[in-house]
Coordinates of C-alpha atoms in Angstrom, one line a residue:
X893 CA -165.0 74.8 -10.1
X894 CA -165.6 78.8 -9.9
X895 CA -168.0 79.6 -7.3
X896 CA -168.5 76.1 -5.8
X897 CA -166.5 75.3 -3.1
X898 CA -167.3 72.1 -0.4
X899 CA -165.9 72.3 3.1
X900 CA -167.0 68.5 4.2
X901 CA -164.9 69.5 7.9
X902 CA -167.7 72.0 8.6
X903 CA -170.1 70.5 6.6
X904 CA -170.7 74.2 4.6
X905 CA -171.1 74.1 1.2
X906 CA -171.2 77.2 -0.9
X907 CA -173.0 77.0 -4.2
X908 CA -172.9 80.4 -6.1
X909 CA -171.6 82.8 -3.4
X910 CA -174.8 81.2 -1.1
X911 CA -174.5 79.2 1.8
X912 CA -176.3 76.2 2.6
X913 CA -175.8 73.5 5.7
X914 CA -175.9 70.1 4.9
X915 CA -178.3 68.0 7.3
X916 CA -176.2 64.5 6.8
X917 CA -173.8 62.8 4.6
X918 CA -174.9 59.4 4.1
X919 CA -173.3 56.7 2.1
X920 CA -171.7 59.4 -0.3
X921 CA -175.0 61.0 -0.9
X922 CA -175.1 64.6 0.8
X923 CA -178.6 65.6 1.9
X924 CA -179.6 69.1 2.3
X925 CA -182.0 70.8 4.7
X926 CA -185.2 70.3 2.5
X927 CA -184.4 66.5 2.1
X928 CA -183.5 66.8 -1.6
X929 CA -180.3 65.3 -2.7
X930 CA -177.4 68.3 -3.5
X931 CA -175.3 64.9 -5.3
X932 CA -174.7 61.4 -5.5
X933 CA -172.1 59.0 -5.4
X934 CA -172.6 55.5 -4.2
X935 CA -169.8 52.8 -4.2
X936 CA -171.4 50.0 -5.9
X937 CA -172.3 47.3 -4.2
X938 CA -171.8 43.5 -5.4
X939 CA -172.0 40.5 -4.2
X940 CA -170.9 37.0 -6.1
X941 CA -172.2 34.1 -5.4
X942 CA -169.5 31.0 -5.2
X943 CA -165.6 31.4 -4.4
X944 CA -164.2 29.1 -6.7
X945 CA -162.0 30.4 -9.3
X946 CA -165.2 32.1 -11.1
X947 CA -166.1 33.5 -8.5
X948 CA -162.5 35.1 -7.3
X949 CA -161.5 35.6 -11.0
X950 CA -165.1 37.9 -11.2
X951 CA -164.3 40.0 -7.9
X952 CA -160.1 40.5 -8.7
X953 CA -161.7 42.2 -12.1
X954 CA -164.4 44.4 -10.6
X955 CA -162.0 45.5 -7.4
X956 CA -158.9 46.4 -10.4
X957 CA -161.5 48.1 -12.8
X958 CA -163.8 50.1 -10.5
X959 CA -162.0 51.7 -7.9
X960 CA -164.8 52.6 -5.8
X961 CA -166.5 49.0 -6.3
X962 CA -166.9 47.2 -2.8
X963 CA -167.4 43.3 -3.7
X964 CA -169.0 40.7 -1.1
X965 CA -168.2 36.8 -2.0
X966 CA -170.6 34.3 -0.3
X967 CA -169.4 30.3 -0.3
X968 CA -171.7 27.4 1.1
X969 CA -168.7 25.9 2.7
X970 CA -166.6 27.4 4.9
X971 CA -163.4 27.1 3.0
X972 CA -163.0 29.3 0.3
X973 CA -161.5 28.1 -3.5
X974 CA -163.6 25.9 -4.8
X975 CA -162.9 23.2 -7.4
X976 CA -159.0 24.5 -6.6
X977 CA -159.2 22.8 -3.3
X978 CA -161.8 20.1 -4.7
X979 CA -161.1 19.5 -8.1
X980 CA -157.5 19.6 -8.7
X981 CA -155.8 16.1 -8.3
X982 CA -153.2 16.3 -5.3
X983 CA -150.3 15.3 -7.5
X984 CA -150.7 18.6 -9.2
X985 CA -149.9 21.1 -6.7
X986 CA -148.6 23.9 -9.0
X987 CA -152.2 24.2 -10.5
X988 CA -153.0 25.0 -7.3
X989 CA -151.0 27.9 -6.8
X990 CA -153.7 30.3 -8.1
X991 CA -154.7 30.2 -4.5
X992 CA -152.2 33.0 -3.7
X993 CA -154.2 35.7 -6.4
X994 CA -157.1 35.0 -4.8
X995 CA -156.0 35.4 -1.1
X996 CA -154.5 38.8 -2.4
X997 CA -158.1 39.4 -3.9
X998 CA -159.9 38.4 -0.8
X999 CA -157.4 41.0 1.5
X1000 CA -158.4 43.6 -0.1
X1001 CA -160.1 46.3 1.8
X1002 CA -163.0 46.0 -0.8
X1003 CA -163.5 42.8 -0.5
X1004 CA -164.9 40.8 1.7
X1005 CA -165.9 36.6 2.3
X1006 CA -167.9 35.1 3.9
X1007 CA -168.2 31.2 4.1
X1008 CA -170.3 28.8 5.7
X1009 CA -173.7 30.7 3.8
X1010 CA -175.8 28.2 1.7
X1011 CA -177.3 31.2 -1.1
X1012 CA -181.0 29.5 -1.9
X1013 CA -181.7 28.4 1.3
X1014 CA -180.0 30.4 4.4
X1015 CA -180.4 33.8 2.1
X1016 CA -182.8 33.8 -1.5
X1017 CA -181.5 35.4 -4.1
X1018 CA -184.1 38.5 -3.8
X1019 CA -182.8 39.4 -0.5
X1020 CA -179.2 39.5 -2.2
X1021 CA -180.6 41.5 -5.0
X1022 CA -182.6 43.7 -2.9
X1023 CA -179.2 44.6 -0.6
X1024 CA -176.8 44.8 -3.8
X1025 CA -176.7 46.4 -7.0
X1026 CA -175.9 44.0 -9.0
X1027 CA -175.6 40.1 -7.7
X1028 CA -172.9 37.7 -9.6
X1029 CA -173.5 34.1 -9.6
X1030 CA -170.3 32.1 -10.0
X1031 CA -171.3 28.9 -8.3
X1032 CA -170.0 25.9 -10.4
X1033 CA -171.4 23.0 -11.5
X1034 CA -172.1 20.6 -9.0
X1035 CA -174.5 17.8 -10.4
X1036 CA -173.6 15.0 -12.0
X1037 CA -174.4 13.8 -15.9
X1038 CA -175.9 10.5 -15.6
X1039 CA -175.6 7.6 -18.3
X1040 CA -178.8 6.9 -18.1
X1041 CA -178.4 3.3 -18.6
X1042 CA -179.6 0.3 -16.6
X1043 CA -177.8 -0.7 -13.4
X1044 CA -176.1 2.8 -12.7
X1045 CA -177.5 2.8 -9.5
X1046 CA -175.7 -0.2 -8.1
X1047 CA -173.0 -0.7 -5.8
X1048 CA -169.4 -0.3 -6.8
X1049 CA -170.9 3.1 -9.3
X1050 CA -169.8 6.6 -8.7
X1051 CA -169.9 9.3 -10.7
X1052 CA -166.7 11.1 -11.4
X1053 CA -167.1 14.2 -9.6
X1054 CA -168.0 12.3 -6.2
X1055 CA -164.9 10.0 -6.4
X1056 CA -162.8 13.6 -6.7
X1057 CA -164.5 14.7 -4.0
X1058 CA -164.3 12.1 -1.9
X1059 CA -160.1 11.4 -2.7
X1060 CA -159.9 15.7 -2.2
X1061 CA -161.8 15.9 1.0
X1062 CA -165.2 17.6 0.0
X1063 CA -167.3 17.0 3.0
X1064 CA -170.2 16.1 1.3
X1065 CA -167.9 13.3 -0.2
X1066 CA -166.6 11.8 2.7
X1067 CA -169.3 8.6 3.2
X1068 CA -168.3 7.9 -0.1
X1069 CA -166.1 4.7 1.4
X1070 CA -165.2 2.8 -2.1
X1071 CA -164.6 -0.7 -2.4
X1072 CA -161.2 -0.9 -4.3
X1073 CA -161.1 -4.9 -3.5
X1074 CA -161.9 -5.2 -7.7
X1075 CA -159.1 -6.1 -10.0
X1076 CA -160.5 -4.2 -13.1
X1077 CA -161.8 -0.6 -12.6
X1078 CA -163.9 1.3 -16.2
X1079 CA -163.9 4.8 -16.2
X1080 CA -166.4 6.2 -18.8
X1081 CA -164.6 9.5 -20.6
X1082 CA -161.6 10.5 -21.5
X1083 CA -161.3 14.1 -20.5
X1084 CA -158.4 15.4 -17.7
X1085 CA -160.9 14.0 -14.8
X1086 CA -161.0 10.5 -16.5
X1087 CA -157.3 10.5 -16.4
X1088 CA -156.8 12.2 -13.0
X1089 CA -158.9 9.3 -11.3
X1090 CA -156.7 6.9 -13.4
X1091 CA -153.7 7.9 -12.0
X1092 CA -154.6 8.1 -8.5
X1093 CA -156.3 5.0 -8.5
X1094 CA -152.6 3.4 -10.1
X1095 CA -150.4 5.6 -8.7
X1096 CA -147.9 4.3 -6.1
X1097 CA -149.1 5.2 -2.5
X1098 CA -145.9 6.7 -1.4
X1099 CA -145.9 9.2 -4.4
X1100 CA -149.4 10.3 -3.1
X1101 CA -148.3 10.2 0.8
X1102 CA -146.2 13.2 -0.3
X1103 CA -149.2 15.2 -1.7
X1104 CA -152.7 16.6 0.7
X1105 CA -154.8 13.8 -0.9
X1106 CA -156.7 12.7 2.3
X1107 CA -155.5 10.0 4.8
X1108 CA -159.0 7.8 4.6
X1109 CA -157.8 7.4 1.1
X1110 CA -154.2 6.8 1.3
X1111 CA -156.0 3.8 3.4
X1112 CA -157.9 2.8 1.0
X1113 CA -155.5 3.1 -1.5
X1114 CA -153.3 1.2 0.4
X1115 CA -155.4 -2.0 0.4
X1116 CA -156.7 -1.5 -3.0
X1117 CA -156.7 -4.5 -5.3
X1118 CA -157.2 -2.7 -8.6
X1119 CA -154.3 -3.4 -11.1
X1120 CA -155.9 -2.3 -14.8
X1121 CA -157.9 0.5 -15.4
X1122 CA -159.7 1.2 -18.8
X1123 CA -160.4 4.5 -20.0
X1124 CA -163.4 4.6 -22.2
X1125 CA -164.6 6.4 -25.1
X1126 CA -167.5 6.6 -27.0
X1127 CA -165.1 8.1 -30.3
X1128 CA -161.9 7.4 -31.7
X1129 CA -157.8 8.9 -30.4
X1130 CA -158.9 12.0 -32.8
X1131 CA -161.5 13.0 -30.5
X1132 CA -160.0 12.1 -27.4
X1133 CA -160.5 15.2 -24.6
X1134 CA -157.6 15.3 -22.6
X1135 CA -154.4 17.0 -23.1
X1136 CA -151.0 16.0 -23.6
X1137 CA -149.6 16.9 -20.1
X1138 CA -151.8 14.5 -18.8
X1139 CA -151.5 12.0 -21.3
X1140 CA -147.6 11.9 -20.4
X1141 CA -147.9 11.3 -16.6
X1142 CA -150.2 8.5 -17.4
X1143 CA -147.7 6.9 -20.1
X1144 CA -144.5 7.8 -17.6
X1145 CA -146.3 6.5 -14.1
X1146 CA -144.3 4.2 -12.3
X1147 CA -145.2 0.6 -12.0
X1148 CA -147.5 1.1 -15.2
X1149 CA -147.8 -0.3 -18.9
X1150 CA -149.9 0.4 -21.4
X1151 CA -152.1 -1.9 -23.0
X1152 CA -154.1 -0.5 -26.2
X1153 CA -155.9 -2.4 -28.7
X1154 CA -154.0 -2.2 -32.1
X1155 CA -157.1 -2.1 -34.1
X1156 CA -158.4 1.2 -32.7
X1157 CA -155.7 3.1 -34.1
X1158 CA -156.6 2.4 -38.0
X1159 CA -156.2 5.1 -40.3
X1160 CA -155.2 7.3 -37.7
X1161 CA -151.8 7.9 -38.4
X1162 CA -153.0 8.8 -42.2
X1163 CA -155.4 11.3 -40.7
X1164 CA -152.8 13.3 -38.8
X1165 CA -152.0 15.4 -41.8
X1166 CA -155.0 17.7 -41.0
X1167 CA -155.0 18.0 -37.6
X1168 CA -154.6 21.1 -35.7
X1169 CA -150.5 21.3 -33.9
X1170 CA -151.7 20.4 -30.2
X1171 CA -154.1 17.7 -31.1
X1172 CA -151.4 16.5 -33.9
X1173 CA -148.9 16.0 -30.9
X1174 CA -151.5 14.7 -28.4
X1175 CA -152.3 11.9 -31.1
X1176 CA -148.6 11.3 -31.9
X1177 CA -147.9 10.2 -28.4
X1178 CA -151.0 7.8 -27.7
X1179 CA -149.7 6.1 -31.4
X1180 CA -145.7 5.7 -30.2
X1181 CA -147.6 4.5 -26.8
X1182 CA -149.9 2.3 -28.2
X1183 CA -147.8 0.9 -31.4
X1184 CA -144.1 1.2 -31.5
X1185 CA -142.5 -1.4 -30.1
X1186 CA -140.5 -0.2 -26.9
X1187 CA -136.9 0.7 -26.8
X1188 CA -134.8 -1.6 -24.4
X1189 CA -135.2 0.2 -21.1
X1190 CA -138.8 1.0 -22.0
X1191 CA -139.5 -2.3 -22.3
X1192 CA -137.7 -3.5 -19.3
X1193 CA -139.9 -1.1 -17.2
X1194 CA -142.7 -2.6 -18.9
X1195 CA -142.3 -6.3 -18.1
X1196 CA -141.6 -4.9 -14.4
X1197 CA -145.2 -3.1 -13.9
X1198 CA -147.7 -4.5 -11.5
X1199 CA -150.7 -2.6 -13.3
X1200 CA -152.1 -1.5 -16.7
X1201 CA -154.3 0.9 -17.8
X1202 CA -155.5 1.5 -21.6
X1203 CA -157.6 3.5 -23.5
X1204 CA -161.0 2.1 -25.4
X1205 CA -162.4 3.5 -27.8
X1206 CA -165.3 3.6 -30.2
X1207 CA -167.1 2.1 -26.8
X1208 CA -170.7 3.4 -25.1
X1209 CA -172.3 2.4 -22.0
X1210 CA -175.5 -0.1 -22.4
X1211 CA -175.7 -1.5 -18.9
X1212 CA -174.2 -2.1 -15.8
X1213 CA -174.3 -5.9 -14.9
X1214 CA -174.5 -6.5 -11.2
X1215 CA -174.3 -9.3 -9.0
X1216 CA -178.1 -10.4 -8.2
X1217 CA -177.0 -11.4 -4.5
X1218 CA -175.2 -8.2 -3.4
X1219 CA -176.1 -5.7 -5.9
X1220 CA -172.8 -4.9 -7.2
X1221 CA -171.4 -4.0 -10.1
X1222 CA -169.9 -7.1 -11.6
X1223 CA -169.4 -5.9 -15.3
X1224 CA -169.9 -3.4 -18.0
X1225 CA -172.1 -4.2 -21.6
X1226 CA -170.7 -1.7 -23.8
X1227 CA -172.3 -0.9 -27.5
X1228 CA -169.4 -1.2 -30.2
X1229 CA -169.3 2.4 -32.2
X1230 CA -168.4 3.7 -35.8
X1231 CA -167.5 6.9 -36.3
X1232 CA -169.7 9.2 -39.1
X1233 CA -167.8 12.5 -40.3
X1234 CA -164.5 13.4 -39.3
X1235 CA -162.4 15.3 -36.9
X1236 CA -163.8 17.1 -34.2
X1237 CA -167.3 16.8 -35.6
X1238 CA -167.3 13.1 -35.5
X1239 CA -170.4 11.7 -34.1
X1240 CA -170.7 7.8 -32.8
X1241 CA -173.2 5.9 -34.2
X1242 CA -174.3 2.1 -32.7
X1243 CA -173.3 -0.9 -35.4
X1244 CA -175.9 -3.1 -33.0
X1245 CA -172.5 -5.1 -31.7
X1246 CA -171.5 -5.3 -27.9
X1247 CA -169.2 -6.6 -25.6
X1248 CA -169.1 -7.2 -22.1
X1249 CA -166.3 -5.9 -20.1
X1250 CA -165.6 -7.8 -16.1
X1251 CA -164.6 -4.8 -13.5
X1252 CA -165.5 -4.3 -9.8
X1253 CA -165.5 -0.5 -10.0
X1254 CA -167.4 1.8 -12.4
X1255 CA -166.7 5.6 -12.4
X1256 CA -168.5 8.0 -14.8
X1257 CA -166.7 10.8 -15.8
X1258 CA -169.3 12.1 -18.3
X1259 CA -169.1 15.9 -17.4
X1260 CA -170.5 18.1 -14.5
X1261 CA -173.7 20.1 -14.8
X1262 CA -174.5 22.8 -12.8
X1263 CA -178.0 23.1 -10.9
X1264 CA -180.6 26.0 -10.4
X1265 CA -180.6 27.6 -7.1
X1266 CA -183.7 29.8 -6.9
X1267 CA -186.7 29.9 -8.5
X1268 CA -186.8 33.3 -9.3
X1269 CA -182.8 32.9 -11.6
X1270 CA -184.0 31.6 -15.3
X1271 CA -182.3 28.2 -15.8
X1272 CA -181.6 26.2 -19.3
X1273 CA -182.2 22.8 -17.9
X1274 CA -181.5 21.4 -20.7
X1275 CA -177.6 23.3 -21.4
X1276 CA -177.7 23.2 -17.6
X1277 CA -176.8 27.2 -17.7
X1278 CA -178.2 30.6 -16.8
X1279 CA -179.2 32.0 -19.9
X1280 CA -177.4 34.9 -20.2
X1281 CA -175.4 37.4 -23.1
X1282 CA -172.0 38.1 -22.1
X1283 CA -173.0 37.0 -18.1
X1284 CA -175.8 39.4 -18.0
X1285 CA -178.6 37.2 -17.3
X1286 CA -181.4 37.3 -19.7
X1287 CA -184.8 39.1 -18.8
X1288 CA -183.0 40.0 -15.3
X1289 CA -181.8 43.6 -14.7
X1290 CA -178.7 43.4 -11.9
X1291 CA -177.9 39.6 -12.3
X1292 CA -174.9 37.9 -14.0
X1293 CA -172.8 34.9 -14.2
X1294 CA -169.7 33.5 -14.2
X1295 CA -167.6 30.6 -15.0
X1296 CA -169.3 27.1 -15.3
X1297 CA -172.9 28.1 -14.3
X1298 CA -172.5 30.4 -17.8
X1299 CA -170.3 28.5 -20.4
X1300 CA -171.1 24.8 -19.1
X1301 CA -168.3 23.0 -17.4
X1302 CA -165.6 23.3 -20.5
X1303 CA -162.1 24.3 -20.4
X1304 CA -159.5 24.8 -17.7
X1305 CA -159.0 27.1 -15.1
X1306 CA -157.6 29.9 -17.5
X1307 CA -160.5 29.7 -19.7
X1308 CA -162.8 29.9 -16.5
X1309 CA -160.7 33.3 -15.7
X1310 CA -160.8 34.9 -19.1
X1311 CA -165.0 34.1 -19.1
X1312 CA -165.0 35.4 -15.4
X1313 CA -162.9 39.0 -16.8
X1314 CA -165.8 39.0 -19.6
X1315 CA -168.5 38.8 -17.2
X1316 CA -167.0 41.7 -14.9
X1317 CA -166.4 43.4 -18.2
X1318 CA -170.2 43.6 -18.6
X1319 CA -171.1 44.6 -15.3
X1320 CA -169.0 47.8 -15.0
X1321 CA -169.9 48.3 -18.7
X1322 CA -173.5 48.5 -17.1
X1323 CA -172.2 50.3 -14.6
X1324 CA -170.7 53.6 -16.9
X1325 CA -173.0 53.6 -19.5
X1326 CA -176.0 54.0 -16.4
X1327 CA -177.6 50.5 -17.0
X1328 CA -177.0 49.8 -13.9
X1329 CA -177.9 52.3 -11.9
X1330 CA -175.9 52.8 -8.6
X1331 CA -176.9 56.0 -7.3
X1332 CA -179.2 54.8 -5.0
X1333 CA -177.5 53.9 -1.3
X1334 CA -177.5 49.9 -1.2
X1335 CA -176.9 48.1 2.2
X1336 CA -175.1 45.5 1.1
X1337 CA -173.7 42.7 3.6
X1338 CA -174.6 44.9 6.3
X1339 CA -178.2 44.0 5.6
X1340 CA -177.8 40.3 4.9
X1341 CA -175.3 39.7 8.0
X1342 CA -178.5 41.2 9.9
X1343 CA -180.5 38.6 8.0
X1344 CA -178.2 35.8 8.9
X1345 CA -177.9 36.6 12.4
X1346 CA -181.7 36.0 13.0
X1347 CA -181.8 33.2 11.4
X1348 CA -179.0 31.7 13.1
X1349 CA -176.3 31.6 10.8
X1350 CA -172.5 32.5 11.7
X1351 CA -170.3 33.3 8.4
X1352 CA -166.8 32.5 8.5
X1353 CA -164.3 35.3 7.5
X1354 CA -161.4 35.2 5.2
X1355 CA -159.2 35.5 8.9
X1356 CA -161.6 32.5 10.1
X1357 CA -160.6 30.6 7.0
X1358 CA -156.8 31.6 7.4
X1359 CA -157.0 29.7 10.8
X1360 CA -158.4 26.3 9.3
X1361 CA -155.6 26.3 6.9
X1362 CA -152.7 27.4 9.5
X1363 CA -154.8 24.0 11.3
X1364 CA -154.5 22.0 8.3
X1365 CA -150.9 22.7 7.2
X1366 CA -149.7 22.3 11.2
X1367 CA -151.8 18.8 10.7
X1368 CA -149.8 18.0 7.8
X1369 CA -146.6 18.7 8.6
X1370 CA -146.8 16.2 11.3
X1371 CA -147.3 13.1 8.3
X1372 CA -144.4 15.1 5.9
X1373 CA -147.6 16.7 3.7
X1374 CA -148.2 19.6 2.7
X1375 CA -151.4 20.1 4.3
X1376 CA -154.0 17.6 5.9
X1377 CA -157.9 18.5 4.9
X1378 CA -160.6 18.7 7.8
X1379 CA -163.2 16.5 6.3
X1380 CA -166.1 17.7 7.8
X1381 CA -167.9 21.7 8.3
X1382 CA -168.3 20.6 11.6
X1383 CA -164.6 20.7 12.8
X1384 CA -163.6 23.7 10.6
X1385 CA -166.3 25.5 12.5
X1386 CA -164.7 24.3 15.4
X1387 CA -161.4 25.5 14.6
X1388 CA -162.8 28.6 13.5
X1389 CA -164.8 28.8 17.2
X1390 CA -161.0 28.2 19.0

């Protein structure tokens, strides 16, 4: 520029052939003598709340888009990853390779984690707000949808999300301690998770000894009695939730038939016509499963099997029956459903019939909800979202969200990532366009660690987490696994502390 010139090694600056010294350069903002700012730059500061793939998926955006953006993820647990390391059965380790974007994510020099800091209770939201300038919340959905029926409180019950995290090694999980001494196990829905539980619970253990499913449940699994597992649904095979992949590896799992009831696939066959491609395939396989009769080898592999599992459908939960004695679940009273309308739009109505149904094991796998965190972040307890337009949350200048906590729990981990992109889109859209105003100097984590550090709480680093996993993988390799989960935050802190 003609007649400006900035010499920051001397701190001169000349401004129209006339020299002024500069006091202090502070956070990108240069001060002069009178106290005025001469110009201002400030790297934005952000902070996401929740390191599962939302909250990674959010921060790889920001760091690629803005260039100057510094981004600070906070995680309740120690261990970073979320409902990757949670979520994701342990027979499905390629899912799980997403893991390696995110540790790129979390090396960068922008970036920065810290784990083992509970957000709502160790740090409110207002302190994170009043440090950053804008705060993303990416924190999942960690409640459970309840049936809302009689006798889902008994023993023998579990909803879907603690039986993952119990078989996955969430410490919160780990008291879980099922009783798999049943015969019969129901699992309410028929989604991906439905059919994830289905196979572990049928799977043969030394399969699963080859994956980092936890050693308390190998045990378990080991001893377990269950040997037929119905997967139930309130619709019919047209509205069924999962996809094909899964489907497959429940029809191809060793030591398994299938056992369907004939009846529940009438008129299906005729509807398939109008069906979208990937549903039209999906339904294809479940009829072949369910009705053609076996091919020779098929059906030797068949008569072989030690277990079933089926689909039900047009069933809904009435009651759990329990065992007046112990308290345990001793059965299932399902309402018998018709379908009104068609296709995806098909809604279950009650024809006033039900059936009761003998199992030992009840798991409801009805959907995940996510839960408020502060008072002062709106909440749609009823969606169980932030209300929010393209993740800016409504009525709250500086706040978004991501993933789950945004869409409800829908979709897989792609969709979470294209959501998480549109959320980062909006916030350095706010960013450009001066919505979001960044020119004033933010402290960012250096204010909250300060925070922390009074109130007695250590974070654990990315390098802290990197030594738990280098434990865990050196634990598993001892068993042939690829890695063996610490089950509690008590010993990862302590391998963090060595």
């Amino acid at each position: 520029m003609t007649g400006h010139k900035l010499m920051f090694k001397g701190l001169k600056l000349w401004s129209s052939g006339r020299a002024t010294w500069i006091n202090r350069v502070h956070e990108g903002v240069i001060v002069r003598g009178s106290g005025k700012a001469f110009f201002a730059s400030c790297n934005p500061k952000i902070c996401v709340v929740g390191s599962g793939p939302a909250g990674f998926y959010t921060a790889q955006h920001l760091i690629k888009a803005r260039q100057d953006a510094e981004v600070d993820i906070y995680e309740r647990l120690p261990v970073p990853f979320g409902l990757v390391r949670f979520g994701v059965a342990p027979d499905h380790p390629e899912v799980k390779n997403v893991i390696n974007t995110f540790t790129q994510t979390a090396k960068q020099s922008r970036c920065s984690f810290y784990g083992n800091v509970n957000v709502g209770k160790d740090v409110s939201i207002e302190e994170l707000q009043q440090a950053y300038h804008a705060v993303v919340l990416s924190y999942g959905a960690e409640g459970n949808r309840t049936m809302g029926v009689p006798g889902e409180q008994l023993a023998g019950v579990y909803s879907a999300q603690n039986f993952v995290g119990w078989y996955n090694g969430l410490p919160s999980c780990q008291e879980l301690n099922p009783d798999l001494s049943c015969e019969t196990a129901v699992i309410l829905g028929q989604g991906n998770v439905a059919l994830d539980i289905a196979r572990i619970l049928l799977s043969p253990v030394d399969i699963l000894k080859k994956t980092d499913i936890t050693q308390p449940t190998l045990e378990a699994l080991e001893r377990s009695q269950i040997r037929n597992v119905l997967i139930i649904g309130r619709r019919g095979p047209l509205q069924i939730a999962c996809t094909i992949k899964e489907l497959r590896e429940m029809v191809n799992l060793p030591d398994t038939r299938p056992e369907m009831v004939a009846a529940d696939f009438n008129g299906v066959a005729e509807a398939l016509k109008d069906v979208p491609r990937p549903r039209k395939r999906l339904t294809e396989l479940m009829l072949k499963t369910a009705l053609d009769t076996p091919g020779e080898k098929e059906q030797e592999r068949r008569n072989k099997a030690s277990r079933s599992w089926g689909f039900r459908f047009f069933r809904s939960p009435v009651e759990v029956l329990g065992d007046p004695d112990s308290m345990r679940v001793v059965g299932i009273r399902l309402a018998v459903n018709r379908l009104e309308g068609e296709g995806e739009g098909a809604r279950a109505v009650l024809t006033g019939e039900v059936e009761d149904v003998k199992c030992g094991l009840v798991i409801s796998s009805i959907g995940y909800k996510s839960v408020p965190i502060d008072p002062s972040v709106p909440f749609d307890s009823r969606k169980a979202i932030v209300p929010n337009n393209m993740g800016r949350v409504q009525h709250v200048s500086g706040l978004y969200c991501s993933g789950w906590l945004k869409t409800g729990p829908t979709g897989v981990i792609a969709t979470t990532m294209n959501n998480s992109f549109d959320t980062a889109r909006s916030l350095v859209e706010d960013i450009d366009s001066g919505t979001l105003d960044v020119s004033i100097s933010k402290p960012g984590s250096q204010s909250i660690s300060a925070l922390l550090e009074k109130r007695g709480v250590k974070p654990v680093s990315f390098s802290d987490w990197e030594k738990i996993d280098n434990a865990e993988m050196k634990k598993g390799e001892a068993s042939g696994k690829p890695r063996e989960k610490l089950l509690s935050v008590e010993e990862m802190l302590r391998v963090v502390q060595t």
